Short mmCIF file of C-alpha atoms in Angstrom, two decimals:
data_model
loop_
_atom_site.label_atom_id
_atom_site.label_comp_id
_atom_site.label_asym_id
_atom_site.label_seq_id
_atom_site.Cartn_x
_atom_site.Cartn_y
_atom_site.Cartn_z
CA MET A 1 5.92 -11.71 -13.37
CA MET A 2 6.01 -8.20 -12.11
CA GLU A 3 8.65 -7.90 -9.56
CA TYR A 4 11.40 -5.42 -8.26
CA PRO A 5 14.91 -5.42 -9.78
CA LYS A 6 17.29 -7.85 -8.08
CA ASP A 7 19.48 -4.93 -6.72
CA TYR A 8 16.29 -3.25 -5.46
CA LYS A 9 15.69 -6.33 -3.47
CA ILE A 10 19.08 -7.03 -2.17
CA SER A 11 19.53 -3.32 -0.94
CA ARG A 12 16.40 -3.62 1.08
CA LEU A 13 17.48 -6.96 2.66
CA ILE A 14 20.69 -5.30 3.45
CA ALA A 15 19.11 -2.49 5.10
CA LYS A 16 16.93 -4.69 7.11
CA LYS A 17 19.94 -6.66 8.26
CA MET A 18 21.72 -3.77 9.34
CA ILE A 19 18.96 -2.44 11.61
CA GLY A 20 17.98 -5.97 12.89
CA THR A 21 14.48 -6.12 11.28
CA ILE A 22 15.16 -8.93 8.63
CA LEU A 23 13.15 -12.09 8.70
CA PRO A 24 14.40 -15.68 8.66
CA ALA A 25 13.09 -16.07 5.07
CA GLU A 26 14.73 -12.85 3.96
CA GLU A 27 17.91 -13.74 5.62
CA GLU A 28 17.98 -16.88 3.63
CA LYS A 29 17.65 -14.91 0.51
CA LEU A 30 20.42 -12.49 1.50
CA GLU A 31 22.83 -15.61 2.32
CA ALA A 32 22.14 -17.03 -1.09
CA TRP A 33 23.09 -13.62 -2.86
CA LEU A 34 26.38 -13.50 -0.80
CA LYS A 35 27.20 -17.03 -2.01
CA GLU A 36 26.57 -16.20 -5.80
CA ASP A 37 29.96 -14.25 -6.05
CA VAL A 38 32.73 -13.49 -3.63
CA ARG A 39 32.47 -9.92 -4.86
CA ASN A 40 28.89 -9.80 -3.17
CA GLY A 41 30.31 -10.86 0.30
CA GLU A 42 33.09 -8.06 -0.10
CA LEU A 43 30.71 -5.58 -1.20
CA PHE A 44 28.55 -6.38 1.89
CA GLN A 45 31.47 -6.28 4.40
CA ARG A 46 32.32 -2.97 3.02
CA ILE A 47 28.87 -1.56 3.70
CA LEU A 48 28.49 -3.25 6.98
CA GLU A 49 31.80 -2.04 8.35
CA GLY A 50 32.20 1.23 6.56
CA LYS A 51 31.64 4.34 8.55
CA ASN A 52 31.55 6.99 6.04
CA VAL A 53 30.05 8.16 2.85
CA PRO A 54 32.37 6.63 0.42
CA ASP A 55 31.33 3.21 1.43
CA ARG A 56 27.73 4.16 0.47
CA ASP A 57 29.15 5.52 -2.69
CA LEU A 58 30.64 2.35 -3.49
CA TYR A 59 27.43 0.46 -2.84
CA ALA A 60 25.20 2.87 -4.88
CA GLU A 61 27.61 2.47 -7.97
CA ARG A 62 25.89 -0.92 -8.56
CA PHE A 63 22.82 0.71 -9.67
CA GLU A 64 22.24 2.06 -13.24
CA VAL A 65 21.28 5.75 -12.32
CA ASN A 66 24.27 7.38 -11.76
CA GLU A 67 22.68 10.90 -12.47
CA SER A 68 20.26 10.34 -9.61
CA TRP A 69 23.03 9.06 -7.16
CA VAL A 70 25.16 12.31 -7.96
CA VAL A 71 22.53 14.42 -6.67
CA ILE A 72 21.12 12.44 -3.55
CA LYS A 73 24.64 11.80 -2.52
CA LYS A 74 25.03 15.53 -1.73
CA GLN A 75 22.29 15.17 0.61
CA LEU A 76 23.65 12.37 2.71
CA VAL A 77 25.12 14.79 5.22
CA GLU A 78 21.83 16.09 6.10
CA GLN A 79 20.39 12.50 6.29
CA ASP A 80 23.17 11.65 8.69
CA LYS A 81 22.21 14.49 10.97
CA ARG A 82 18.72 13.02 10.99
CA TRP A 83 20.06 9.84 12.35
CA SER A 84 22.71 11.27 14.56
CA ILE A 85 21.00 9.96 17.79
CA SER A 86 21.58 6.32 16.48
CA PRO A 87 24.44 3.86 15.91
CA TRP A 88 26.37 4.82 12.85
CA TRP A 89 25.21 1.74 10.90
CA MET A 90 21.53 3.09 11.41
CA GLY A 91 22.55 6.14 9.50
CA ILE A 92 23.97 3.93 6.64
CA ALA A 93 20.72 1.81 6.61
CA ALA A 94 18.58 4.62 6.63
CA SER A 95 20.26 6.17 3.57
CA ILE A 96 20.08 2.89 1.59
CA VAL A 97 16.40 2.71 2.48
CA LEU A 98 15.99 6.25 1.26
CA LEU A 99 18.12 5.75 -1.96
CA VAL A 100 16.77 2.54 -3.18
CA GLY A 101 13.35 2.80 -1.48
CA ILE A 102 12.18 5.88 -3.73
CA GLY A 103 15.23 7.72 -5.22
CA LEU A 104 17.06 5.29 -7.35
CA TYR A 105 14.82 3.08 -9.48
CA LEU A 106 12.47 5.42 -11.47
CA GLY A 107 10.46 4.34 -14.54
CA LEU A 108 10.85 7.84 -16.16
CA LEU A 109 14.11 9.28 -14.77
CA ARG A 110 14.89 12.81 -15.85
CA LYS A 111 18.19 14.73 -14.67
CA PRO A 112 17.16 15.56 -11.37
CA ALA A 113 17.45 18.90 -9.39
CA VAL A 114 17.45 19.85 -5.89
CA GLN A 115 14.61 21.93 -4.84
CA GLU A 116 13.39 23.48 -1.69
CA ILE A 117 10.29 22.03 -0.29
CA ALA A 118 7.26 24.31 0.25
CA GLN A 119 6.22 24.73 3.85
CA PRO A 120 2.56 23.65 4.31
CA ILE A 121 0.13 26.29 5.61
CA ALA A 122 -1.72 23.57 7.48
CA ARG A 123 0.04 20.54 8.87
CA ILE A 124 -1.12 17.32 7.16
CA GLU A 125 -0.90 14.29 9.07
CA THR A 126 -1.79 10.61 8.38
CA GLY A 127 -5.32 9.65 9.66
CA GLY A 128 -6.01 7.07 12.13
CA SER A 129 -8.74 4.36 12.79
CA LYS A 130 -11.76 6.03 12.06
CA ALA A 131 -15.21 4.89 10.37
CA VAL A 132 -18.90 5.49 10.46
CA LEU A 133 -21.40 2.58 10.95
CA ILE A 134 -24.78 3.07 9.27
CA THR A 135 -27.31 0.53 10.39
CA SER A 136 -30.03 -1.00 8.42
CA SER A 137 -32.46 1.56 10.06
CA GLY A 138 -30.27 4.63 8.82
CA ASP A 139 -28.55 5.47 12.01
CA LYS A 140 -25.02 6.73 11.85
CA ILE A 141 -22.57 5.76 14.79
CA VAL A 142 -19.14 7.14 14.78
CA LEU A 143 -16.47 4.46 15.44
CA GLN A 144 -13.37 6.20 15.93
CA ASP A 145 -14.06 6.53 19.75
CA THR A 146 -11.38 5.10 21.91
CA SER A 147 -13.78 3.72 24.41
CA MET A 148 -15.42 0.41 24.10
CA GLN A 149 -18.93 0.59 22.37
CA LEU A 150 -21.52 -1.97 22.56
CA ILE A 151 -24.29 -1.39 19.85
CA SER A 152 -27.51 -3.30 19.99
CA LEU A 153 -28.66 -4.41 16.43
CA GLY A 154 -31.68 -6.60 17.46
CA SER A 155 -32.14 -10.34 17.08
CA GLY A 156 -29.62 -10.87 19.75
CA MET A 157 -26.88 -9.37 17.68
CA ILE A 158 -24.41 -6.77 18.87
CA ALA A 159 -21.55 -4.54 17.26
CA ARG A 160 -18.44 -4.21 19.62
CA ASN A 161 -16.18 -1.46 18.81
CA ASP A 162 -12.97 -0.74 20.60
CA GLY A 163 -11.78 2.22 18.61
CA SER A 164 -9.86 0.42 15.84
CA ARG A 165 -12.09 -2.40 14.90
CA VAL A 166 -15.50 -3.53 15.23
CA SER A 167 -16.77 -7.12 15.47
CA TYR A 168 -20.40 -8.71 15.10
CA GLU A 169 -21.49 -11.15 17.63
CA GLY A 170 -24.59 -12.85 18.66
CA VAL A 171 -26.73 -15.79 17.77
CA GLY A 172 -25.29 -18.61 15.64
CA GLU A 173 -24.74 -18.24 11.90
CA GLY A 174 -27.09 -19.67 9.22
CA ASP A 175 -30.07 -20.48 11.54
CA GLY A 176 -32.29 -17.71 10.19
CA GLU A 177 -34.10 -17.03 7.21
CA ASP A 178 -32.41 -15.42 4.10
CA VAL A 179 -34.17 -12.09 4.94
CA LEU A 180 -31.23 -10.03 6.01
CA ALA A 181 -30.84 -6.82 7.89
CA TYR A 182 -27.46 -4.96 6.08
CA ASN A 183 -25.16 -2.55 7.60
CA THR A 184 -22.54 -0.44 6.03
CA ILE A 185 -19.28 0.58 7.43
CA ARG A 186 -17.96 3.78 5.60
CA VAL A 187 -14.12 4.68 5.90
CA PRO A 188 -13.41 8.23 5.20
CA ARG A 189 -10.19 9.57 3.46
CA GLY A 190 -7.49 9.68 5.96
CA GLY A 191 -8.86 6.74 7.80
CA GLU A 192 -8.67 2.87 8.07
CA TYR A 193 -10.57 0.37 10.04
CA LYS A 194 -10.99 -3.43 10.79
CA LEU A 195 -13.90 -5.48 10.71
CA PHE A 196 -14.91 -8.73 11.96
CA LEU A 197 -18.12 -10.22 10.31
CA SER A 198 -20.58 -12.50 12.00
CA ASP A 199 -18.84 -15.44 10.66
CA SER A 200 -15.58 -14.47 11.85
CA THR A 201 -14.12 -13.26 8.51
CA GLU A 202 -11.67 -10.41 8.88
CA VAL A 203 -11.92 -7.48 6.77
CA PHE A 204 -9.15 -4.72 6.51
CA LEU A 205 -10.83 -1.62 5.08
CA ASN A 206 -8.60 1.08 3.20
CA SER A 207 -9.10 4.85 3.09
CA GLY A 208 -12.10 6.06 1.18
CA SER A 209 -13.85 2.68 1.24
CA GLU A 210 -16.93 1.03 2.35
CA ILE A 211 -18.46 -2.27 2.73
CA ARG A 212 -22.15 -3.21 3.00
CA PHE A 213 -22.93 -6.52 4.69
CA PRO A 214 -25.53 -8.64 6.62
CA VAL A 215 -25.48 -8.32 10.34
CA LYS A 216 -25.94 -11.91 10.15
CA PHE A 217 -25.46 -14.10 7.22
CA GLY A 218 -28.29 -16.49 5.95
CA LYS A 219 -28.25 -20.15 5.56
CA SER A 220 -27.15 -20.57 2.01
CA LYS A 221 -24.71 -17.64 1.12
CA ARG A 222 -22.34 -15.00 2.47
CA ASP A 223 -22.49 -11.83 0.18
CA VAL A 224 -20.93 -8.38 0.94
CA PHE A 225 -20.62 -5.38 -1.42
CA LEU A 226 -17.50 -3.40 -1.55
CA ARG A 227 -16.40 0.10 -3.03
CA GLY A 228 -13.09 0.76 -2.41
CA GLU A 229 -10.21 -1.41 -1.32
CA ALA A 230 -10.05 -4.11 1.44
CA PHE A 231 -8.01 -7.31 2.25
CA PHE A 232 -10.04 -10.25 3.32
CA ILE A 233 -9.20 -13.20 5.35
CA VAL A 234 -12.30 -15.43 4.87
CA LYS A 235 -13.58 -18.14 7.38
CA LYS A 236 -13.88 -21.22 5.55
CA ASP A 237 -17.58 -22.80 5.22
CA ALA A 238 -17.89 -25.16 2.22
CA SER A 239 -21.51 -24.92 2.66
CA ARG A 240 -21.70 -21.24 2.02
CA PRO A 241 -19.43 -19.64 -0.45
CA PHE A 242 -18.13 -16.07 0.39
CA VAL A 243 -18.79 -13.53 -2.38
CA VAL A 244 -17.75 -10.01 -2.51
CA ASN A 245 -19.46 -7.83 -5.30
CA ALA A 246 -16.91 -5.28 -6.21
CA ASP A 247 -18.66 -1.89 -7.15
CA ASP A 248 -21.27 -3.52 -9.33
CA LYS A 249 -18.60 -4.57 -11.74
CA VAL A 250 -17.22 -7.94 -10.95
CA SER A 251 -17.82 -10.54 -8.12
CA VAL A 252 -15.35 -12.62 -6.10
CA GLU A 253 -16.23 -16.05 -4.69
CA VAL A 254 -14.14 -17.88 -2.27
CA LEU A 255 -14.66 -20.78 0.55
CA GLY A 256 -11.81 -19.80 2.66
CA THR A 257 -8.78 -17.64 1.66
CA GLN A 258 -6.83 -14.39 1.65
CA PHE A 259 -6.96 -11.82 -0.95
CA ASN A 260 -6.87 -8.17 -1.81
CA LEU A 261 -9.66 -6.38 -3.64
CA GLN A 262 -9.27 -2.94 -5.05
CA ALA A 263 -12.40 -1.46 -6.63
CA TYR A 264 -12.30 2.33 -6.27
CA PRO A 265 -15.10 4.11 -8.45
CA ASP A 266 -12.61 6.59 -9.92
CA LYS A 267 -10.21 3.88 -11.34
CA LYS A 268 -10.59 2.27 -14.55
CA MET A 269 -9.34 -1.14 -13.15
CA VAL A 270 -10.76 -3.47 -10.53
CA GLU A 271 -7.84 -5.70 -9.23
CA THR A 272 -8.26 -9.04 -7.26
CA THR A 273 -4.95 -10.57 -5.89
CA LEU A 274 -4.61 -13.80 -4.29
CA ASN A 275 -2.48 -14.43 -1.39
CA GLU A 276 -3.79 -17.75 -0.18
CA GLY A 277 -6.48 -20.30 -1.44
CA LEU A 278 -8.43 -20.32 -4.61
CA VAL A 279 -10.89 -17.69 -5.82
CA ARG A 280 -13.06 -17.18 -8.79
CA VAL A 281 -13.55 -13.76 -10.35
CA TYR A 282 -16.65 -13.44 -12.72
CA ASP A 283 -19.21 -10.96 -14.13
CA LYS A 284 -22.20 -11.78 -16.14
CA LYS A 285 -20.42 -13.03 -19.31
CA GLN A 286 -17.15 -14.35 -18.14
CA SER A 287 -15.32 -16.29 -15.18
CA VAL A 288 -11.67 -17.14 -14.32
CA LYS A 289 -10.06 -18.91 -11.31
CA ILE A 290 -6.63 -17.70 -10.01
CA LYS A 291 -4.15 -19.45 -7.61
CA PRO A 292 -1.77 -17.76 -5.03
CA ASP A 293 0.53 -14.82 -6.59
CA GLN A 294 -1.96 -14.37 -9.39
CA GLN A 295 -4.09 -11.25 -9.94
CA VAL A 296 -7.17 -10.77 -11.95
CA VAL A 297 -7.64 -7.25 -13.61
CA TYR A 298 -11.01 -6.26 -14.93
CA ASN A 299 -10.90 -3.34 -17.26
CA CYS A 300 -14.03 -1.17 -16.80
CA GLU A 301 -13.80 0.13 -20.34
CA ASP A 302 -13.75 -3.12 -22.32
CA SER A 303 -15.13 -5.49 -19.67
CA LYS A 304 -12.27 -7.99 -20.08
CA LEU A 305 -10.64 -10.02 -17.38
CA VAL A 306 -6.78 -10.53 -17.68
CA VAL A 307 -4.89 -12.84 -15.35
CA ARG A 308 -1.25 -11.82 -14.46
CA GLU A 309 1.52 -13.28 -12.18
CA VAL A 310 2.33 -10.96 -9.20
CA ASP A 311 3.93 -11.04 -5.71
CA ALA A 312 0.63 -10.83 -3.88
CA SER A 313 2.27 -9.56 -0.50
CA LEU A 314 3.16 -6.20 -2.46
CA TYR A 315 -0.49 -5.47 -3.05
CA SER A 316 -1.55 -6.04 0.48
CA ALA A 317 1.21 -4.19 2.01
CA TRP A 318 -0.96 -1.09 2.42
CA LYS A 319 -2.65 -2.69 5.46
CA ASP A 320 0.76 -2.68 7.22
CA GLY A 321 1.17 1.07 6.36
CA ARG A 322 3.38 0.64 3.03
CA LEU A 323 2.68 1.50 -0.33
CA VAL A 324 4.77 -0.59 -2.58
CA LEU A 325 5.35 0.97 -6.11
CA LEU A 326 5.56 -1.28 -9.09
CA ASN A 327 6.05 1.22 -12.00
CA ASN A 328 3.18 3.13 -10.93
CA THR A 329 2.22 6.52 -12.47
CA LEU A 330 2.66 9.68 -10.38
CA GLU A 331 -1.10 10.11 -10.84
CA ASP A 332 -1.93 6.93 -8.96
CA ILE A 333 0.53 7.61 -6.35
CA MET A 334 -1.12 10.99 -5.53
CA ALA A 335 -4.51 9.45 -5.60
CA CYS A 336 -3.19 6.97 -2.89
CA LEU A 337 -1.76 9.77 -0.99
CA GLY A 338 -4.89 11.75 -1.39
CA ARG A 339 -6.97 8.90 0.18
CA TRP A 340 -4.45 8.21 2.95
CA TYR A 341 -3.88 11.92 3.92
CA ASN A 342 -7.26 13.29 2.72
CA ILE A 343 -5.63 15.95 0.54
CA ASP A 344 -6.62 17.35 -2.94
CA VAL A 345 -4.08 17.21 -5.85
CA PHE A 346 -3.99 19.98 -8.48
CA TRP A 347 -1.69 19.29 -11.72
CA VAL A 348 -0.18 22.47 -12.68
CA ASN A 349 1.58 20.37 -15.43
CA PRO A 350 -0.88 17.46 -16.53
CA GLU A 351 1.87 15.64 -18.28
CA LEU A 352 3.60 14.97 -14.96
CA LYS A 353 0.78 12.30 -14.26
CA GLU A 354 2.58 9.90 -16.63
CA TYR A 355 5.95 9.72 -14.79
CA HIS A 356 6.57 6.25 -13.50
CA PHE A 357 8.03 5.06 -10.27
CA SER A 358 9.21 1.88 -8.38
CA GLY A 359 9.87 1.84 -4.92
CA GLU A 360 8.21 1.99 -1.43
CA LEU A 361 6.50 4.72 0.74
CA ALA A 362 5.29 4.52 4.45
CA ARG A 363 2.52 6.42 6.07
CA TYR A 364 4.93 8.98 7.77
CA GLU A 365 3.38 11.15 10.44
CA ASP A 366 4.76 14.20 8.54
CA PHE A 367 3.33 14.01 4.91
CA MET A 368 6.00 16.40 3.94
CA GLU A 369 8.75 13.64 4.27
CA ILE A 370 6.88 11.84 1.48
CA LEU A 371 6.84 14.75 -0.96
CA ASP A 372 10.53 15.63 0.07
CA MET A 373 11.67 12.13 -0.90
CA LEU A 374 9.86 12.26 -4.24
CA GLU A 375 11.09 15.73 -4.99
CA LYS A 376 14.76 14.70 -4.26
CA ALA A 377 14.45 11.97 -6.87
CA THR A 378 12.72 13.59 -9.69
CA ARG A 379 12.17 17.06 -11.39
CA VAL A 380 8.81 17.48 -9.85
CA HIS A 381 7.90 20.26 -7.34
CA PHE A 382 4.99 20.00 -4.78
CA GLU A 383 3.63 23.22 -3.18
CA VAL A 384 1.11 22.63 -0.40
CA LYS A 385 -1.53 25.19 0.29
CA ASP A 386 -4.13 24.22 3.07
CA ARG A 387 -5.07 20.79 2.00
CA THR A 388 -4.20 20.98 -1.75
CA VAL A 389 -1.00 19.79 -3.32
CA PHE A 390 0.01 21.68 -6.49
CA VAL A 391 2.23 19.57 -8.86
CA SER A 392 4.43 21.46 -11.17
CA LYS A 393 7.59 20.69 -13.32
CA ILE A 394 11.06 21.88 -12.59
CA PHE A 395 12.32 23.26 -15.98
CA LYS A 396 15.85 24.46 -15.06
#
């Protein structure tokens, strides 16, 4: 089963405990770790009560990445300044999050070097809720307005838009003929949007994605068509299975469940990850069923379906503004950031694409913060010109 190293998990729980955001289930895991070994409790107390850098040094020594720690330790003074308006423990917790979230557990670690971050010519910020609705008649309606919109779709159906989500409302489901009028919602790079279908199914759309769906579902089926990535919370209806057709490659059939589906056209894999319920993933030749915390990976090159065990919540973390890295390549990371921030990437040294990372990133308002953390943890340099990021290797 793919998962974080144990030290990584515990460090995040400690940080959450210190800043007061730990959940009850997470606190139980932390308590269990504390009871495993008396030294764990002593270490936790030193972190909790310590007010200076040496206490953080002691904690960081638990990780088998000493070279990376030596460099990042030199930057803690600067990190403390960033949190100077907060209580002392907020600074320590923030440093722990920074250290273990991106800097300490690297799949391809090289001896790091401190490098200045290039200043952007144009400020690159995360996008917000924005999308375009394309009606069955071809009309294009921008959905990012903050004011309420009521869009008449005919046959008693309306689309209600509030600036961050759109919902379809009107006459009852399944009482019409199976001659359906389809709408499309297209989310650009740098955007995100939430959709309520006419059967009350919820769809969270990620950047650079689009979904084609009936204004009102017919009597016998509920079919939608996805390109990109979306998280679905499907309304249960035993008489009408819900089917997501992923970029003309595979289909996912459910009755009522929660799952994440990633099917970007430029990726070689289509990933279906199940959070709750039961789904069937199939193409014209094969079919598999999966249970919660399982994932089906469809390889577009050999057309094979492979099932693997995962922590499903990590794959849908994007809808909460987090990118969880599980030994991801730098190429995948930059592709995701490209969609989130609507930037292009130029690889000065293409071999850097294969660097691997595990950790966690957030959709910061300032894009440079993410590049800053990546630079501090590895021998990679980022230079931003307009909306293009140049990625090069640090040789010294």
